[in-house]
PDB file of C-alpha atoms in Angstrom:
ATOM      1  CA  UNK A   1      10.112  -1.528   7.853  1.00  0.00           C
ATOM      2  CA  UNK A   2       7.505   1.221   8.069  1.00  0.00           C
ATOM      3  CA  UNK A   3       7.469   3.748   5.259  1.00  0.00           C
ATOM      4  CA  UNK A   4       9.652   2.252   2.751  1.00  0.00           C
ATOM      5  CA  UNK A   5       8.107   2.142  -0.698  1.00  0.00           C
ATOM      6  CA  UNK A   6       9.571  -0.762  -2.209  1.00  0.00           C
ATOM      7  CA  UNK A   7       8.827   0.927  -5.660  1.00  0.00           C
ATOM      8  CA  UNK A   8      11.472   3.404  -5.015  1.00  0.00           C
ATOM      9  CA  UNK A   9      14.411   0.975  -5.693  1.00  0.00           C
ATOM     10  CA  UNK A  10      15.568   0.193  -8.793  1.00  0.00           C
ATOM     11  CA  UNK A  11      14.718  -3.121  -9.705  1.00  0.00           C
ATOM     12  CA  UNK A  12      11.084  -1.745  -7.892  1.00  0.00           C
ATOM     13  CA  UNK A  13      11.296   0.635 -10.843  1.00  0.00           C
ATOM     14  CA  UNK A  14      11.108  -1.670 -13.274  1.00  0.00           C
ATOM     15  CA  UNK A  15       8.694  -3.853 -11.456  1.00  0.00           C
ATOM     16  CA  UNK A  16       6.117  -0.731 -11.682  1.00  0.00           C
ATOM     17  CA  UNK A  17       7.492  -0.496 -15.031  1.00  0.00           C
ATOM     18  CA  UNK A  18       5.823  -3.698 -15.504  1.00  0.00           C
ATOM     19  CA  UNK A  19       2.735  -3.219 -13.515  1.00  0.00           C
ATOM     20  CA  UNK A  20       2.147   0.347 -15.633  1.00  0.00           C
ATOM     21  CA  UNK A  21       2.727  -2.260 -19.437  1.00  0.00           C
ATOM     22  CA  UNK A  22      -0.048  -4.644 -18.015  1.00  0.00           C
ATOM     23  CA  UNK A  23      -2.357  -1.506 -17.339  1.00  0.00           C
ATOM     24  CA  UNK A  24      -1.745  -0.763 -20.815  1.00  0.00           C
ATOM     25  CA  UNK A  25      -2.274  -4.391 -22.342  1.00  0.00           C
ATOM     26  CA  UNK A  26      -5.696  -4.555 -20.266  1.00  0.00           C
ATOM     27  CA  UNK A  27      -4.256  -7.505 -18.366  1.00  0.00           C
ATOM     28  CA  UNK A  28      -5.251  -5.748 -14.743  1.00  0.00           C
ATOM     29  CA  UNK A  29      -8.701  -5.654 -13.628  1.00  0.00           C
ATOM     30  CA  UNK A  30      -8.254  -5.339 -10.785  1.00  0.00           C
ATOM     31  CA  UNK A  31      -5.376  -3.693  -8.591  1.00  0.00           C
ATOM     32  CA  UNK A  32      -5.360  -3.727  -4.606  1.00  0.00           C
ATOM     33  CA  UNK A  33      -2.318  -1.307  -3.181  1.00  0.00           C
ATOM     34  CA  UNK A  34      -1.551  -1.482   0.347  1.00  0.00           C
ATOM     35  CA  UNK A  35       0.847   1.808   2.186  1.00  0.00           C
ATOM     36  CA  UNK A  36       2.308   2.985  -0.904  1.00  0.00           C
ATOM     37  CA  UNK A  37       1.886   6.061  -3.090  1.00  0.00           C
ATOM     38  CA  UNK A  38       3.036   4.660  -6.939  1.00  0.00           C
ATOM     39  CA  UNK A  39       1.439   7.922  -8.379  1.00  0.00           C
ATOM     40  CA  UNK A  40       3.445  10.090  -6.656  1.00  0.00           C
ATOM     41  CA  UNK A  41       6.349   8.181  -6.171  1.00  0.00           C
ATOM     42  CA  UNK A  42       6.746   6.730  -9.902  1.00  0.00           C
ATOM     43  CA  UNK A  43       9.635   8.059 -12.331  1.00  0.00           C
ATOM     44  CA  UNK A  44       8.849  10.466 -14.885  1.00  0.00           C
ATOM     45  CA  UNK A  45       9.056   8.347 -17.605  1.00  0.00           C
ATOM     46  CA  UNK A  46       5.940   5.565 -15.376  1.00  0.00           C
ATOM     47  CA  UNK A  47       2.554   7.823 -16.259  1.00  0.00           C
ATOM     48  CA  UNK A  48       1.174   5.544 -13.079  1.00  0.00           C
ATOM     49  CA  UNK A  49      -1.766   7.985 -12.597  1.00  0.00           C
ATOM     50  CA  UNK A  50      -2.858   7.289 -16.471  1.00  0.00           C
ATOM     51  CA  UNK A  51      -2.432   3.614 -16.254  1.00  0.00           C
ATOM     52  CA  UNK A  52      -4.284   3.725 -12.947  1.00  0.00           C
ATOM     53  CA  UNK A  53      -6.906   5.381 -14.712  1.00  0.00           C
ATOM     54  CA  UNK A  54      -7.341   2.160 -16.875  1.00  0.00           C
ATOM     55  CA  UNK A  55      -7.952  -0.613 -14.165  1.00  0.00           C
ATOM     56  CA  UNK A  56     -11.441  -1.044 -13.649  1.00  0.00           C
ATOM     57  CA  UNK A  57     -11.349  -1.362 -10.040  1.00  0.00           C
ATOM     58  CA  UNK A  58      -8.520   0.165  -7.711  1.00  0.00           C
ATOM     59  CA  UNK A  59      -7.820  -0.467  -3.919  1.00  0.00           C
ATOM     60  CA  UNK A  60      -6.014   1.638  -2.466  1.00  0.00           C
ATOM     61  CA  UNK A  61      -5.565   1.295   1.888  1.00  0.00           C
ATOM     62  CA  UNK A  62      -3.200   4.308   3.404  1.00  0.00           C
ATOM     63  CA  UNK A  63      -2.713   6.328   6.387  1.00  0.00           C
ATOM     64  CA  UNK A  64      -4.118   9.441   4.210  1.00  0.00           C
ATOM     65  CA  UNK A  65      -5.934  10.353   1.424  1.00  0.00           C
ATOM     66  CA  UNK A  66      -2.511  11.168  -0.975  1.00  0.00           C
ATOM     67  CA  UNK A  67      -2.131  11.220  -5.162  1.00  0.00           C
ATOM     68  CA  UNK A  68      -2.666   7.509  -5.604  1.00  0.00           C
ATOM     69  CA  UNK A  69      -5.932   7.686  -3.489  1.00  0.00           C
ATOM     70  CA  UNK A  70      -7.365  10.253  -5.769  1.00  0.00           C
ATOM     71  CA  UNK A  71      -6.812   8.019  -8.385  1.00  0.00           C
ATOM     72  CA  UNK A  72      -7.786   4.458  -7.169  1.00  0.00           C
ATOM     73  CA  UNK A  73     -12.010   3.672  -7.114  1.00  0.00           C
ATOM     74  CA  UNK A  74     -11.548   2.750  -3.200  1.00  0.00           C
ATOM     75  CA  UNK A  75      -9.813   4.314   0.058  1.00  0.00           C
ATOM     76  CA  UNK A  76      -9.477   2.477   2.544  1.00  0.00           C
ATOM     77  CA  UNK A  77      -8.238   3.705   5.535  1.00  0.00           C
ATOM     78  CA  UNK A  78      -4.943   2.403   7.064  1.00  0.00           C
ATOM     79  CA  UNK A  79      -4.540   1.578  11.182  1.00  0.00           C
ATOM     80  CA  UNK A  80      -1.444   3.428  12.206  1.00  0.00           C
ATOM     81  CA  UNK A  81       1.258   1.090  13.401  1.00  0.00           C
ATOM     82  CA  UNK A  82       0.976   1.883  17.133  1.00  0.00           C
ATOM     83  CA  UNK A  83      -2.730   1.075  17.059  1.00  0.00           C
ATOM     84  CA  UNK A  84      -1.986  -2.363  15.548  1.00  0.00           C
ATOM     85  CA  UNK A  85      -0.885  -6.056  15.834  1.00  0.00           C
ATOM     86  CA  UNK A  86       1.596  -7.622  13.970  1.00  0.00           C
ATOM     87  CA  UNK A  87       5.057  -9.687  13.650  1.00  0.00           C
ATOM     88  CA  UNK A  88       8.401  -8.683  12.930  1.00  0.00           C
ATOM     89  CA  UNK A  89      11.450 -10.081  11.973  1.00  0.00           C
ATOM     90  CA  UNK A  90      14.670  -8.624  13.166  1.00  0.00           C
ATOM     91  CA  UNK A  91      18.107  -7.904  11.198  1.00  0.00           C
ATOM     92  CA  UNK A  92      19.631 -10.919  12.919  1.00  0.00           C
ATOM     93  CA  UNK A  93      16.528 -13.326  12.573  1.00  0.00           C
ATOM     94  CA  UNK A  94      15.020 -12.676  16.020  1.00  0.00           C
ATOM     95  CA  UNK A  95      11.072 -12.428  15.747  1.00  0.00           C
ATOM     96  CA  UNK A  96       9.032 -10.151  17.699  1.00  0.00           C
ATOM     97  CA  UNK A  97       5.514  -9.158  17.935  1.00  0.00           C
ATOM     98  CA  UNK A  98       4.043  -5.977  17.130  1.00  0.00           C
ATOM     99  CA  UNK A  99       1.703  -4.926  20.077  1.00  0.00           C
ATOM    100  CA  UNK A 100      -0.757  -2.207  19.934  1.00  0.00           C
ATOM    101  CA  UNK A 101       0.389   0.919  21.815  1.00  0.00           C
ATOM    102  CA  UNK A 102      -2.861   3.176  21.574  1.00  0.00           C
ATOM    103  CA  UNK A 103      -6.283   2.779  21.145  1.00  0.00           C
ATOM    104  CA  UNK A 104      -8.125   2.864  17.752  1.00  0.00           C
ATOM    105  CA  UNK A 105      -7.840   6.473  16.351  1.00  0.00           C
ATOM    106  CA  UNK A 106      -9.269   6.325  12.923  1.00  0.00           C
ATOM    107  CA  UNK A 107     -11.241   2.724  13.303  1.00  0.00           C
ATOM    108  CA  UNK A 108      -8.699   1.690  10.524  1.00  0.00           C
ATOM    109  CA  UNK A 109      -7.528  -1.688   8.804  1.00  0.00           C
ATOM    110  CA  UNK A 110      -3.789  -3.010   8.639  1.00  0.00           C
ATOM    111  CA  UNK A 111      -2.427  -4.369   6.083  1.00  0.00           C
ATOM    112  CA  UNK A 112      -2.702  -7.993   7.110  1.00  0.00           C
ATOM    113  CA  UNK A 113      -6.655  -7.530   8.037  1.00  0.00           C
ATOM    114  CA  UNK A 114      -7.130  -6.302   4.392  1.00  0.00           C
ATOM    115  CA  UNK A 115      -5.690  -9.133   2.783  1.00  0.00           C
ATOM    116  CA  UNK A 116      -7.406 -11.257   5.183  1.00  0.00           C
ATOM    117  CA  UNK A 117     -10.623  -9.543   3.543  1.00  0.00           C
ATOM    118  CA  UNK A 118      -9.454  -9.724   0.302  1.00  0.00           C
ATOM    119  CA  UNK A 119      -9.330 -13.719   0.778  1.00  0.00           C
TER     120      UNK A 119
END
């Protein structure tokens, strides 16, 4: 689903919990984020935006340029959702595919094309 940060649950706490210790440790070189906004998002008690700091080279592909942009070495920009492709899968199992409604607007990336870059 579109706009849910996966962060903001609790066991997605502790997973940035995580992420934010292996900052710390020097563990992460490098750290690709894709529609999500961990900066501005994160707990009190996650310093994301210091951690983020610490990896040497941060992705970061959203709709806008937000906290975790300012932070992050790249911005990518995002496609919106009604100028992309994509697949679905319903609450009841039923698949679907995600047809673009509009033209390009921003001559943006989804977040399927990036990874397909990344590889």
């Amino acid at each position: 689903m579109h706009g849910e940060n996966e962060h903001t649950t609790p066991s997605g706490r502790s997973d940035l919990a995580a992420l934010s210790k292996a900052i710390d440790g020097g563990s992460v070189e490098a750290l690709v984020m894709l529609g999500t906004n961990p900066v501005f998002t994160a707990t009190g008690d996650i310093d994301f935006a210091a951690a983020l700091g610490k990896v040497a080279t941060s992705v970061h592909l959203a709709l806008v340029k937000d906290e975790t942009s300012a932070k992050s070495t790249w911005f990518v920009p995002a496609a919106h959702f009604l100028e992309s492709w994509g697949d679905y899968r319903g609450e009841d199992g039923t698949a679907a595919i995600q047809q673009p409604l509009v033209a390009p607007i921003f001559d943006g990336i989804n977040s399927i094309e990036m990874v397909a870059h990344l590889l």
